[in-house]
XYZ file of N, CA and C in Angstrom:
387
model
N 14.112 -9.376 -19.460
C 13.370 -8.590 -18.468
C 11.845 -8.805 -18.408
N 11.576 -8.893 -17.272
C 10.137 -8.998 -17.154
C 9.065 -7.764 -16.863
N 8.564 -7.566 -17.530
C 7.354 -6.229 -17.214
C 6.483 -6.490 -16.964
N 5.867 -5.708 -16.036
C 4.453 -6.150 -15.199
C 3.472 -5.063 -15.379
N 2.320 -5.344 -15.417
C 1.733 -4.096 -15.839
C 0.033 -4.101 -14.748
N -0.093 -3.669 -14.211
C -1.396 -3.672 -13.207
C -2.392 -2.939 -13.381
N -3.804 -3.566 -13.013
C -4.698 -3.034 -13.732
C -6.237 -3.152 -12.797
N -6.913 -2.074 -12.745
C -8.134 -3.035 -12.004
C -8.528 -1.991 -10.422
N -7.417 -1.255 -10.279
C -7.575 -0.393 -9.001
C -8.931 0.547 -9.261
N -9.374 1.339 -8.139
C -10.217 2.367 -8.518
C -10.842 2.848 -6.934
N -12.071 3.334 -6.894
C -12.808 3.936 -5.567
C -14.157 3.222 -5.426
N -13.886 2.704 -4.198
C -15.406 1.586 -3.552
C -15.733 1.838 -2.329
N -16.868 1.755 -1.897
C -17.355 1.948 -0.644
C -16.606 0.677 0.463
N -16.436 0.984 1.309
C -16.630 0.114 2.483
C -17.267 -1.504 2.196
N -16.943 -2.687 2.394
C -17.604 -4.015 2.047
C -17.572 -3.939 0.754
N -17.245 -3.411 -0.482
C -17.416 -3.235 -1.834
C -16.215 -4.334 -2.289
N -15.973 -4.719 -3.578
C -15.111 -5.701 -4.331
C -14.326 -4.746 -5.528
N -13.057 -5.295 -5.712
C -12.431 -5.095 -6.730
C -11.213 -5.916 -7.265
N -11.557 -6.049 -8.083
C -10.646 -7.206 -8.895
C -9.423 -6.758 -9.627
N -8.456 -7.060 -9.081
C -6.678 -6.301 -9.811
C -5.962 -7.515 -10.688
N -5.972 -6.984 -11.829
C -5.189 -7.823 -12.439
C -3.765 -6.920 -12.869
N -2.883 -8.073 -13.143
C -1.234 -8.002 -13.439
C -0.823 -8.864 -14.337
N -0.518 -8.353 -15.573
C -0.107 -9.009 -16.901
C 1.376 -8.669 -16.970
N 2.025 -10.136 -17.761
C 3.242 -10.376 -17.350
C 3.746 -9.708 -19.220
N 4.817 -9.713 -18.974
C 5.391 -9.837 -20.608
C 5.926 -11.379 -20.975
N 6.405 -11.438 -21.824
C 6.513 -12.861 -22.406
C 7.589 -13.609 -21.531
N 8.474 -13.051 -21.263
C 9.962 -13.314 -20.346
C 9.736 -13.556 -19.036
N 8.704 -14.926 -18.923
C 8.733 -15.301 -17.885
C 8.894 -16.431 -17.292
N 9.918 -17.050 -18.234
C 10.275 -18.547 -18.059
C 10.803 -18.539 -16.737
N 11.987 -17.587 -16.279
C 12.583 -18.376 -15.199
C 11.622 -17.648 -13.731
N 10.578 -17.084 -13.752
C 9.970 -16.731 -12.485
C 8.951 -17.563 -11.781
N 9.581 -17.815 -10.519
C 8.848 -18.428 -9.238
C 7.620 -18.194 -8.948
N 7.583 -16.814 -8.140
C 6.777 -16.335 -7.231
C 6.240 -15.235 -8.165
N 4.848 -14.693 -7.793
C 4.360 -13.750 -8.175
C 3.548 -12.824 -6.656
N 3.920 -11.507 -6.795
C 3.095 -10.887 -5.355
C 2.397 -9.728 -5.812
N 1.620 -9.750 -4.854
C 0.916 -8.028 -4.170
C 1.490 -7.493 -3.236
N 1.598 -6.200 -3.394
C 2.303 -5.814 -2.643
C 1.384 -4.326 -2.316
N 1.288 -3.709 -1.385
C 0.223 -2.680 -0.949
C 1.601 -1.310 -0.166
N 1.027 -0.354 -0.591
C 1.748 0.877 0.169
C 0.600 2.432 0.534
N 0.561 2.571 1.949
C -0.166 3.267 2.057
C 0.613 4.486 2.147
N -0.120 5.859 2.276
C 0.725 6.970 2.059
C 1.484 6.986 3.361
N 2.763 7.680 3.974
C 3.564 7.398 4.671
C 4.013 5.898 5.683
N 3.778 5.236 4.947
C 3.528 3.711 5.005
C 4.482 2.129 4.622
N 5.191 1.679 4.951
C 6.006 1.422 4.352
C 5.156 -0.098 3.413
N 6.111 -0.367 2.049
C 5.545 -1.256 1.778
C 5.012 -2.526 1.993
N 4.370 -3.056 1.931
C 3.943 -4.601 2.939
C 3.066 -5.749 1.694
N 3.678 -6.927 1.889
C 2.842 -8.074 1.397
C 1.746 -8.135 1.643
N 0.895 -8.684 0.323
C -0.349 -8.788 0.092
C -0.872 -10.547 0.695
N -0.400 -10.700 -0.830
C -0.558 -12.032 -1.529
C 0.701 -12.840 -2.366
N 0.924 -13.643 -2.030
C 2.085 -14.148 -3.074
C 1.436 -15.662 -3.627
N 2.144 -15.831 -4.801
C 1.853 -17.261 -5.240
C 2.679 -17.675 -5.826
N 3.493 -19.026 -5.750
C 4.054 -19.687 -6.644
C 3.833 -20.607 -7.464
N 4.265 -19.955 -8.823
C 3.607 -20.228 -9.841
C 3.548 -21.593 -10.829
N 4.813 -22.063 -9.973
C 5.097 -23.772 -10.328
C 4.053 -24.393 -9.458
N 4.332 -24.385 -8.226
C 3.584 -25.103 -7.796
C 1.827 -24.933 -7.124
N 1.488 -23.654 -7.720
C 0.327 -23.466 -7.619
C -0.213 -23.067 -6.083
N 0.887 -22.837 -5.073
C -0.208 -22.537 -3.517
C 0.185 -20.896 -3.356
N -0.459 -20.749 -2.758
C -0.799 -19.275 -2.324
C -0.438 -19.169 -0.831
N -0.163 -17.475 -0.491
C -0.102 -17.160 0.852
C -0.212 -15.683 1.053
N -0.898 -15.759 2.194
C -1.623 -14.256 2.316
C -0.983 -13.785 3.704
N -1.253 -12.134 3.921
C -0.768 -11.576 4.921
C -2.165 -12.171 5.836
N -1.506 -11.948 7.090
C -2.711 -12.546 8.401
C -3.873 -11.325 8.032
N -3.627 -9.972 8.221
C -4.484 -8.849 7.804
C -5.704 -9.261 6.434
N -5.469 -10.081 5.434
C -6.340 -10.706 4.558
C -7.392 -11.175 5.511
N -6.897 -11.977 5.793
C -8.381 -12.806 6.569
C -9.369 -13.362 6.028
N -9.290 -14.042 5.024
C -10.099 -14.826 4.169
C -10.805 -13.790 3.037
N -10.369 -12.586 2.744
C -11.396 -11.380 2.047
C -10.437 -11.349 0.639
N -9.525 -11.598 0.652
C -8.496 -11.944 -1.018
C -8.378 -12.889 -1.165
N -8.368 -13.392 -2.461
C -7.986 -14.553 -3.462
C -7.085 -14.296 -4.287
N -5.865 -14.726 -4.458
C -4.962 -14.901 -5.800
C -4.870 -15.809 -6.315
N -4.671 -15.153 -7.933
C -4.926 -16.537 -8.607
C -4.308 -16.137 -9.954
N -3.660 -17.112 -10.867
C -3.050 -17.115 -12.252
C -3.713 -17.704 -13.135
N -3.234 -17.349 -14.207
C -3.918 -17.790 -15.476
C -2.290 -17.969 -16.621
N -1.901 -18.958 -16.514
C -0.554 -18.826 -17.300
C -0.664 -18.704 -18.592
N -1.964 -19.345 -19.541
C -1.840 -19.028 -20.705
C -1.808 -17.426 -20.916
N -2.444 -16.785 -20.020
C -2.346 -15.261 -20.207
C -1.285 -14.321 -19.708
N -0.624 -15.651 -18.805
C 0.642 -14.578 -18.241
C -0.084 -13.661 -17.285
N -1.334 -13.613 -16.457
C -1.567 -12.708 -15.660
C -2.190 -13.474 -14.587
N -1.466 -12.634 -13.139
C -2.380 -13.060 -12.162
C -3.377 -11.847 -11.537
N -4.120 -12.446 -10.530
C -5.405 -11.717 -10.119
C -5.358 -11.392 -8.318
N -5.893 -10.592 -8.416
C -6.213 -10.289 -6.839
C -7.592 -10.194 -6.782
N -8.395 -10.963 -6.296
C -9.822 -10.843 -6.271
C -10.172 -10.266 -4.592
N -10.581 -8.973 -4.566
C -10.240 -8.308 -2.966
C -11.955 -8.153 -2.680
N -12.576 -8.649 -1.865
C -13.772 -8.570 -1.294
C -13.671 -8.389 0.025
N -15.005 -7.312 0.588
C -15.280 -6.792 2.068
C -14.086 -6.161 2.826
N -14.094 -4.703 1.099
C -13.127 -4.151 1.263
C -13.317 -3.136 2.346
N -12.045 -2.750 3.218
C -12.211 -1.710 4.230
C -11.201 -0.537 4.002
N -11.619 0.698 4.565
C -10.728 1.586 4.782
C -9.350 1.886 4.791
N -8.624 0.732 5.520
C -7.639 0.257 5.642
C -6.759 -0.610 4.567
N -7.583 -0.667 3.849
C -7.000 -1.160 2.401
C -6.433 -0.670 1.811
N -6.605 0.778 1.759
C -6.533 1.972 0.730
C -4.901 2.087 0.253
N -4.444 2.151 -0.535
C -3.447 2.240 -0.975
C -3.190 1.893 -2.092
N -1.555 2.141 -2.803
C -1.155 1.596 -4.125
C -0.918 0.273 -3.964
N -1.169 -0.452 -4.897
C -1.120 -1.778 -4.741
C -0.213 -2.621 -6.122
N 0.944 -2.988 -5.696
C 2.251 -3.326 -6.850
C 1.903 -4.920 -6.995
N 2.190 -5.381 -8.675
C 2.281 -6.399 -8.619
C 4.252 -6.618 -9.183
N 4.433 -7.939 -8.424
C 6.075 -8.244 -7.949
C 6.078 -10.001 -8.566
N 7.701 -9.961 -9.348
C 7.774 -11.402 -9.705
C 9.298 -11.509 -8.910
N 9.472 -12.359 -8.632
C 10.649 -13.327 -8.881
C 11.395 -14.156 -9.031
N 12.369 -14.502 -9.320
C 13.064 -15.471 -9.902
C 13.759 -15.936 -9.066
N 13.972 -15.866 -7.830
C 14.908 -16.809 -6.935
C 14.446 -17.540 -6.060
N 15.359 -18.113 -5.695
C 14.846 -19.443 -4.629
C 13.377 -19.155 -3.941
N 12.650 -19.796 -3.823
C 10.978 -19.881 -3.287
C 11.695 -20.359 -2.138
N 10.540 -20.318 -0.972
C 10.377 -20.572 0.257
C 8.781 -20.881 0.866
N 8.750 -20.748 2.251
C 7.349 -21.447 2.566
C 6.911 -20.121 3.748
N 7.963 -19.369 4.561
C 7.702 -18.698 5.483
C 7.023 -17.628 5.107
N 6.418 -16.618 5.662
C 5.389 -15.205 5.243
C 6.688 -14.562 5.082
N 7.707 -14.519 6.265
C 8.290 -13.229 6.798
C 9.571 -13.452 5.613
N 9.672 -14.335 4.818
C 10.480 -14.823 3.800
C 10.291 -14.035 2.592
N 9.169 -14.685 2.202
C 8.528 -14.555 1.217
C 8.209 -12.770 0.564
N 7.396 -12.160 1.772
C 7.250 -11.260 1.801
C 8.043 -9.882 1.541
N 9.011 -10.360 1.664
C 10.277 -9.279 1.679
C 10.303 -8.490 0.047
N 10.331 -7.352 0.312
C 10.045 -6.646 -1.288
C 11.699 -6.670 -1.939
N 12.585 -7.364 -1.139
C 13.785 -7.434 -1.461
C 13.857 -8.338 -2.256
N 12.954 -9.506 -2.144
C 12.863 -10.603 -3.015
C 12.661 -10.735 -4.112
N 12.041 -9.540 -4.528
C 11.564 -9.609 -6.070
C 12.283 -8.723 -7.007
N 12.762 -8.957 -8.147
C 13.163 -7.769 -8.884
C 12.423 -7.270 -10.130
N 11.230 -7.377 -10.166
C 10.660 -6.709 -10.882
C 9.263 -6.407 -10.691
N 9.023 -5.153 -10.659
C 8.070 -4.395 -9.831
C 7.036 -3.867 -11.581
N 5.940 -3.641 -11.186
C 5.085 -2.736 -12.050
C 5.145 -1.382 -11.403
N 4.413 -0.431 -12.114
C 4.048 0.724 -11.526
C 2.658 1.104 -10.686
N 1.856 -0.174 -10.464
C 1.106 0.150 -9.395
C -0.232 0.603 -9.387
N -1.494 0.621 -9.332
C -2.600 0.676 -9.429
C -3.142 0.973 -8.258
N -3.971 2.091 -8.273
C -4.430 2.583 -6.388
C -5.679 2.237 -6.517
N -5.867 1.783 -4.859
C -7.465 0.973 -4.798
C -7.456 2.222 -3.504
N -8.377 2.694 -3.479
C -9.516 3.510 -2.898
C -10.944 3.228 -1.549
N -10.688 2.849 -0.631
C -12.238 2.418 0.105
C -12.467 3.917 1.092
N -13.727 3.908 0.896
C -14.183 4.908 1.493
C -15.280 4.792 2.666
N -15.613 4.902 3.660
C -16.392 4.256 4.528
C -17.770 5.054 4.656
């Protein structure tokens, strides 16, 4: 069973930056993809960024538009999400997720929450104008 623990959320003003971290337990040998999702009040959970930890490629939601960078450190079993130029619409609960299922390339496929078997409890990000 993979356990994920997020950290790094907080409150910032528009234009500011945050770095989220997601630490995974030791049972990660089967994991292909890790992702960041977010959910604002009253809205559906949506994909933010995905990394294939075997091939080391990343994918981003269109609304990220170059502002966020996802990376991973295999030795620490940790993935990161560096978020710059934050906007009030980035406010929400940010979740880390992991999948051992078949990987792909299309965003619509990769960003479906149902692909991910393991989830963290989330970390809150609040961006004020």
